[in-house]
Amino acid sequence: MAKKPLPIYVLNGPNLNLLGLREPEIYGRTTLNEIGKMVAKQAKTHGLSVVFRQSNHEGELIDWVQEARTKSAGMILNGGAYTHTSLALHDALRALDKPLVEIHLSNPFAREEFRHHSYISSLAKGVIVGFGAGSYLLAVDALASLLEGPAA
Ligand code: DQA
């Protein structure tokens, strides 16, 4: 029997469980649960399945990045505030060895200076910021095209 293709991992960092409630003027009104459903639907159009998770704990996110080394085809990561602080997340991602797309709902470069540095960006194939929940859907398309390889 043909082996089932590996899923893409979509990981979400701290406070993203509060989407829809938290600063909606910045992050929009779509909940993370709704985004998870939209992502699964979009991924399906590319024949991809999704593992969609959120954690407020740095160590748990690192465990999931390590898990993704063998269990995923690639990753979309919204690291939340750990984007700007976590050297440990950076090191875990260095060992991922799968295509990585970094995303943010807001545009961190249009916000406070402490959001301008990312420990993730240098390891990502690409970065998508500022499109609200749409950042996730654009990232699914981007990761799918990376997985499909260069256009003929
Ligand atoms: C965020 C941007 C980060 O600066 C912030 O800490 C978040 C959300 C975004 O999706 O816009 O928690 O990652």
Short mmCIF file of N, CA, C and O in Angstrom, two decimals, residues 71-140:
data_model
loop_
_atom_site.label_atom_id
_atom_site.label_comp_id
_atom_site.label_asym_id
_atom_site.label_seq_id
_atom_site.Cartn_x
_atom_site.Cartn_y
_atom_site.Cartn_z
N LYS A 71 7.99 13.78 11.49
CA LYS A 71 6.56 13.53 11.25
C LYS A 71 5.89 14.54 10.32
O LYS A 71 4.69 14.42 10.08
N SER A 72 6.64 15.54 9.84
CA SER A 72 5.99 16.54 8.98
C SER A 72 6.68 16.64 7.64
O SER A 72 7.85 16.28 7.49
N ALA A 73 5.93 17.20 6.68
CA ALA A 73 6.50 17.51 5.36
C ALA A 73 7.09 18.91 5.35
O ALA A 73 7.96 19.24 4.54
N GLY A 74 6.60 19.76 6.25
CA GLY A 74 7.05 21.14 6.31
C GLY A 74 6.26 21.86 7.38
O GLY A 74 5.31 21.30 7.95
N MET A 75 6.63 23.11 7.64
CA MET A 75 6.02 23.81 8.77
C MET A 75 5.66 25.26 8.46
O MET A 75 6.39 25.96 7.76
N ILE A 76 4.52 25.66 9.03
CA ILE A 76 4.12 27.07 9.08
C ILE A 76 4.14 27.44 10.56
O ILE A 76 3.55 26.73 11.39
N LEU A 77 4.83 28.52 10.89
CA LEU A 77 4.99 28.86 12.31
C LEU A 77 4.66 30.33 12.57
O LEU A 77 5.26 31.23 11.96
N ASN A 78 3.68 30.52 13.45
CA ASN A 78 3.47 31.84 14.05
C ASN A 78 3.97 31.72 15.49
O ASN A 78 3.26 31.19 16.35
N GLY A 79 5.17 32.18 15.73
CA GLY A 79 5.79 32.02 17.05
C GLY A 79 5.27 32.99 18.09
O GLY A 79 5.72 32.93 19.25
N GLY A 80 4.32 33.90 17.70
CA GLY A 80 3.87 34.91 18.67
C GLY A 80 5.10 35.64 19.21
O GLY A 80 6.09 35.83 18.50
N ALA A 81 5.06 36.01 20.47
CA ALA A 81 6.15 36.80 21.04
C ALA A 81 7.46 36.02 21.14
O ALA A 81 8.54 36.63 21.17
N TYR A 82 7.41 34.69 21.14
CA TYR A 82 8.66 33.92 21.16
C TYR A 82 9.50 34.16 19.91
O TYR A 82 10.70 33.93 19.90
N THR A 83 8.83 34.61 18.84
CA THR A 83 9.54 35.01 17.63
C THR A 83 10.70 35.95 17.96
O THR A 83 11.78 35.85 17.40
N HIS A 84 10.41 36.87 18.88
CA HIS A 84 11.35 37.96 19.14
C HIS A 84 12.30 37.67 20.30
O HIS A 84 13.17 38.47 20.60
N THR A 85 12.10 36.52 20.97
CA THR A 85 12.88 36.27 22.19
C THR A 85 13.59 34.93 22.23
O THR A 85 14.54 34.77 23.00
N SER A 86 13.11 33.94 21.48
CA SER A 86 13.51 32.56 21.80
C SER A 86 14.66 32.01 20.97
O SER A 86 14.48 31.51 19.85
N LEU A 87 15.82 32.04 21.58
CA LEU A 87 16.99 31.40 20.98
C LEU A 87 16.80 29.88 20.97
O LEU A 87 17.26 29.18 20.05
N ALA A 88 16.09 29.36 21.97
CA ALA A 88 15.84 27.91 22.04
C ALA A 88 14.97 27.45 20.87
O ALA A 88 15.21 26.39 20.28
N LEU A 89 13.98 28.26 20.52
CA LEU A 89 13.13 27.94 19.37
C LEU A 89 13.96 28.01 18.08
O LEU A 89 13.85 27.16 17.20
N HIS A 90 14.80 29.02 18.00
CA HIS A 90 15.72 29.15 16.86
C HIS A 90 16.55 27.88 16.70
O HIS A 90 16.67 27.33 15.60
N ASP A 91 17.15 27.40 17.80
CA ASP A 91 18.01 26.21 17.73
C ASP A 91 17.21 24.98 17.32
O ASP A 91 17.69 24.16 16.53
N ALA A 92 16.00 24.85 17.83
CA ALA A 92 15.15 23.71 17.46
C ALA A 92 14.86 23.77 15.96
O ALA A 92 14.91 22.75 15.26
N LEU A 93 14.58 24.96 15.45
CA LEU A 93 14.26 25.12 14.03
C LEU A 93 15.47 24.87 13.13
O LEU A 93 15.33 24.40 12.01
N ARG A 94 16.67 25.16 13.65
CA ARG A 94 17.89 24.87 12.89
C ARG A 94 17.98 23.39 12.55
O ARG A 94 18.55 23.00 11.54
N ALA A 95 17.44 22.57 13.45
CA ALA A 95 17.52 21.11 13.27
C ALA A 95 16.30 20.55 12.54
O ALA A 95 16.19 19.34 12.36
N LEU A 96 15.37 21.42 12.14
CA LEU A 96 14.12 20.92 11.55
C LEU A 96 14.36 20.25 10.20
O LEU A 96 13.81 19.17 9.93
N ASP A 97 15.13 20.91 9.36
CA ASP A 97 15.48 20.31 8.07
C ASP A 97 14.26 20.05 7.18
O ASP A 97 14.22 19.05 6.44
N LYS A 98 13.26 20.88 7.29
CA LYS A 98 12.05 20.82 6.45
C LYS A 98 11.73 22.26 6.08
O LYS A 98 12.06 23.19 6.84
N PRO A 99 11.04 22.49 4.93
CA PRO A 99 10.72 23.88 4.59
C PRO A 99 9.84 24.54 5.65
O PRO A 99 8.88 23.94 6.14
N LEU A 100 10.24 25.76 5.97
CA LEU A 100 9.57 26.52 7.04
C LEU A 100 9.07 27.85 6.49
O LEU A 100 9.81 28.56 5.81
N VAL A 101 7.81 28.17 6.78
CA VAL A 101 7.26 29.49 6.43
C VAL A 101 6.88 30.18 7.74
O VAL A 101 6.09 29.66 8.53
N GLU A 102 7.46 31.33 7.97
CA GLU A 102 7.13 32.13 9.17
C GLU A 102 5.97 33.04 8.84
O GLU A 102 5.95 33.65 7.76
N ILE A 103 5.03 33.14 9.76
CA ILE A 103 3.90 34.04 9.50
C ILE A 103 3.56 34.87 10.74
O ILE A 103 3.84 34.48 11.87
N HIS A 104 2.90 35.99 10.46
CA HIS A 104 2.30 36.82 11.51
C HIS A 104 1.02 37.42 10.96
O HIS A 104 0.95 37.78 9.77
N LEU A 105 0.03 37.54 11.83
CA LEU A 105 -1.22 38.19 11.44
C LEU A 105 -0.98 39.67 11.19
O LEU A 105 -1.42 40.23 10.19
N SER A 106 -0.29 40.30 12.15
CA SER A 106 0.03 41.72 12.01
C SER A 106 1.34 41.86 11.25
O SER A 106 2.01 40.84 10.97
N ASN A 107 1.72 43.10 10.95
CA ASN A 107 3.03 43.36 10.34
C ASN A 107 3.96 43.87 11.44
O ASN A 107 3.92 45.05 11.78
N PRO A 108 4.80 43.00 11.99
CA PRO A 108 5.64 43.41 13.12
C PRO A 108 6.54 44.60 12.79
O PRO A 108 6.91 45.37 13.68
N PHE A 109 6.87 44.78 11.49
CA PHE A 109 7.77 45.88 11.11
C PHE A 109 7.08 47.24 11.16
O PHE A 109 7.73 48.28 11.18
N ALA A 110 5.75 47.21 11.20
CA ALA A 110 4.99 48.46 11.30
C ALA A 110 4.63 48.74 12.76
O ALA A 110 3.86 49.66 13.05
N ARG A 111 5.20 47.93 13.68
CA ARG A 111 4.84 48.06 15.09
C ARG A 111 6.08 48.45 15.93
O ARG A 111 7.03 48.99 15.39
N GLU A 112 6.04 48.17 17.21
CA GLU A 112 7.15 48.57 18.09
C GLU A 112 8.47 47.96 17.61
O GLU A 112 8.51 46.87 17.07
N GLU A 113 9.55 48.66 17.94
CA GLU A 113 10.87 48.21 17.48
C GLU A 113 11.22 46.83 18.02
O GLU A 113 11.90 46.04 17.34
N PHE A 114 10.75 46.50 19.24
CA PHE A 114 11.11 45.18 19.80
C PHE A 114 10.51 44.03 19.01
O PHE A 114 10.87 42.88 19.23
N ARG A 115 9.60 44.35 18.10
CA ARG A 115 9.03 43.28 17.25
C ARG A 115 9.76 43.16 15.91
O ARG A 115 9.41 42.36 15.07
N HIS A 116 10.76 44.00 15.69
CA HIS A 116 11.40 44.01 14.36
C HIS A 116 12.39 42.87 14.18
O HIS A 116 12.70 42.49 13.07
N HIS A 117 12.91 42.35 15.30
CA HIS A 117 13.84 41.23 15.17
C HIS A 117 13.12 39.91 15.36
O HIS A 117 12.30 39.75 16.26
N SER A 118 13.44 38.95 14.48
CA SER A 118 12.86 37.61 14.58
C SER A 118 13.97 36.57 14.65
O SER A 118 14.91 36.60 13.86
N TYR A 119 13.85 35.65 15.62
CA TYR A 119 14.78 34.52 15.70
C TYR A 119 14.41 33.42 14.71
O TYR A 119 15.10 32.41 14.63
N ILE A 120 13.31 33.61 13.99
CA ILE A 120 12.81 32.58 13.07
C ILE A 120 13.17 32.88 11.62
O ILE A 120 13.50 31.98 10.86
N SER A 121 13.12 34.17 11.26
CA SER A 121 13.19 34.56 9.83
C SER A 121 14.40 34.01 9.09
O SER A 121 14.29 33.59 7.93
N SER A 122 15.56 33.99 9.75
CA SER A 122 16.78 33.56 9.04
C SER A 122 16.72 32.08 8.68
O SER A 122 17.51 31.62 7.85
N LEU A 123 15.81 31.34 9.30
CA LEU A 123 15.71 29.90 9.04
C LEU A 123 14.52 29.57 8.13
O LEU A 123 14.35 28.41 7.74
N ALA A 124 13.72 30.59 7.81
CA ALA A 124 12.51 30.36 7.02
C ALA A 124 12.81 30.47 5.53
O ALA A 124 13.68 31.23 5.11
N LYS A 125 12.08 29.71 4.73
CA LYS A 125 12.16 29.87 3.27
C LYS A 125 11.56 31.20 2.89
O LYS A 125 11.96 31.84 1.93
N GLY A 126 10.51 31.59 3.63
CA GLY A 126 9.86 32.87 3.38
C GLY A 126 9.06 33.31 4.58
O GLY A 126 8.79 32.51 5.48
N VAL A 127 8.68 34.59 4.56
CA VAL A 127 7.97 35.19 5.69
C VAL A 127 6.74 35.91 5.15
O VAL A 127 6.84 36.65 4.17
N ILE A 128 5.58 35.68 5.78
CA ILE A 128 4.33 36.32 5.34
C ILE A 128 3.75 37.05 6.55
O ILE A 128 3.46 36.42 7.57
N VAL A 129 3.60 38.36 6.43
CA VAL A 129 3.13 39.14 7.57
C VAL A 129 2.05 40.14 7.13
O VAL A 129 2.05 40.60 5.99
N GLY A 130 1.15 40.43 8.04
CA GLY A 130 0.28 41.59 7.86
C GLY A 130 -1.05 41.36 7.19
O GLY A 130 -1.80 42.31 6.98
N PHE A 131 -1.39 40.11 6.88
CA PHE A 131 -2.65 39.85 6.17
C PHE A 131 -3.73 39.26 7.06
O PHE A 131 -4.68 38.64 6.57
N GLY A 132 -3.58 39.43 8.37
CA GLY A 132 -4.55 38.86 9.30
C GLY A 132 -4.61 37.35 9.14
O GLY A 132 -3.59 36.71 8.85
N ALA A 133 -5.82 36.80 9.28
CA ALA A 133 -5.97 35.35 9.13
C ALA A 133 -5.53 34.90 7.74
O ALA A 133 -5.09 33.76 7.55
N GLY A 134 -5.60 35.82 6.77
CA GLY A 134 -5.17 35.51 5.40
C GLY A 134 -3.69 35.12 5.33
O GLY A 134 -3.29 34.40 4.41
N SER A 135 -2.87 35.56 6.29
CA SER A 135 -1.45 35.16 6.30
C SER A 135 -1.34 33.64 6.33
O SER A 135 -0.44 33.06 5.70
N TYR A 136 -2.24 32.99 7.06
CA TYR A 136 -2.18 31.53 7.19
C TYR A 136 -2.48 30.87 5.84
O TYR A 136 -1.84 29.89 5.47
N LEU A 137 -3.47 31.42 5.13
CA LEU A 137 -3.87 30.80 3.85
C LEU A 137 -2.79 31.01 2.79
O LEU A 137 -2.47 30.10 2.02
N LEU A 138 -2.21 32.22 2.79
CA LEU A 138 -1.10 32.48 1.86
C LEU A 138 0.06 31.55 2.15
O LEU A 138 0.74 31.05 1.25
N ALA A 139 0.28 31.28 3.45
CA ALA A 139 1.39 30.41 3.86
C ALA A 139 1.14 28.97 3.41
O ALA A 139 2.08 28.26 3.01
N VAL A 140 -0.10 28.53 3.46
CA VAL A 140 -0.42 27.17 2.99
C VAL A 140 -0.08 27.06 1.51
O VAL A 140 0.58 26.11 1.08
#
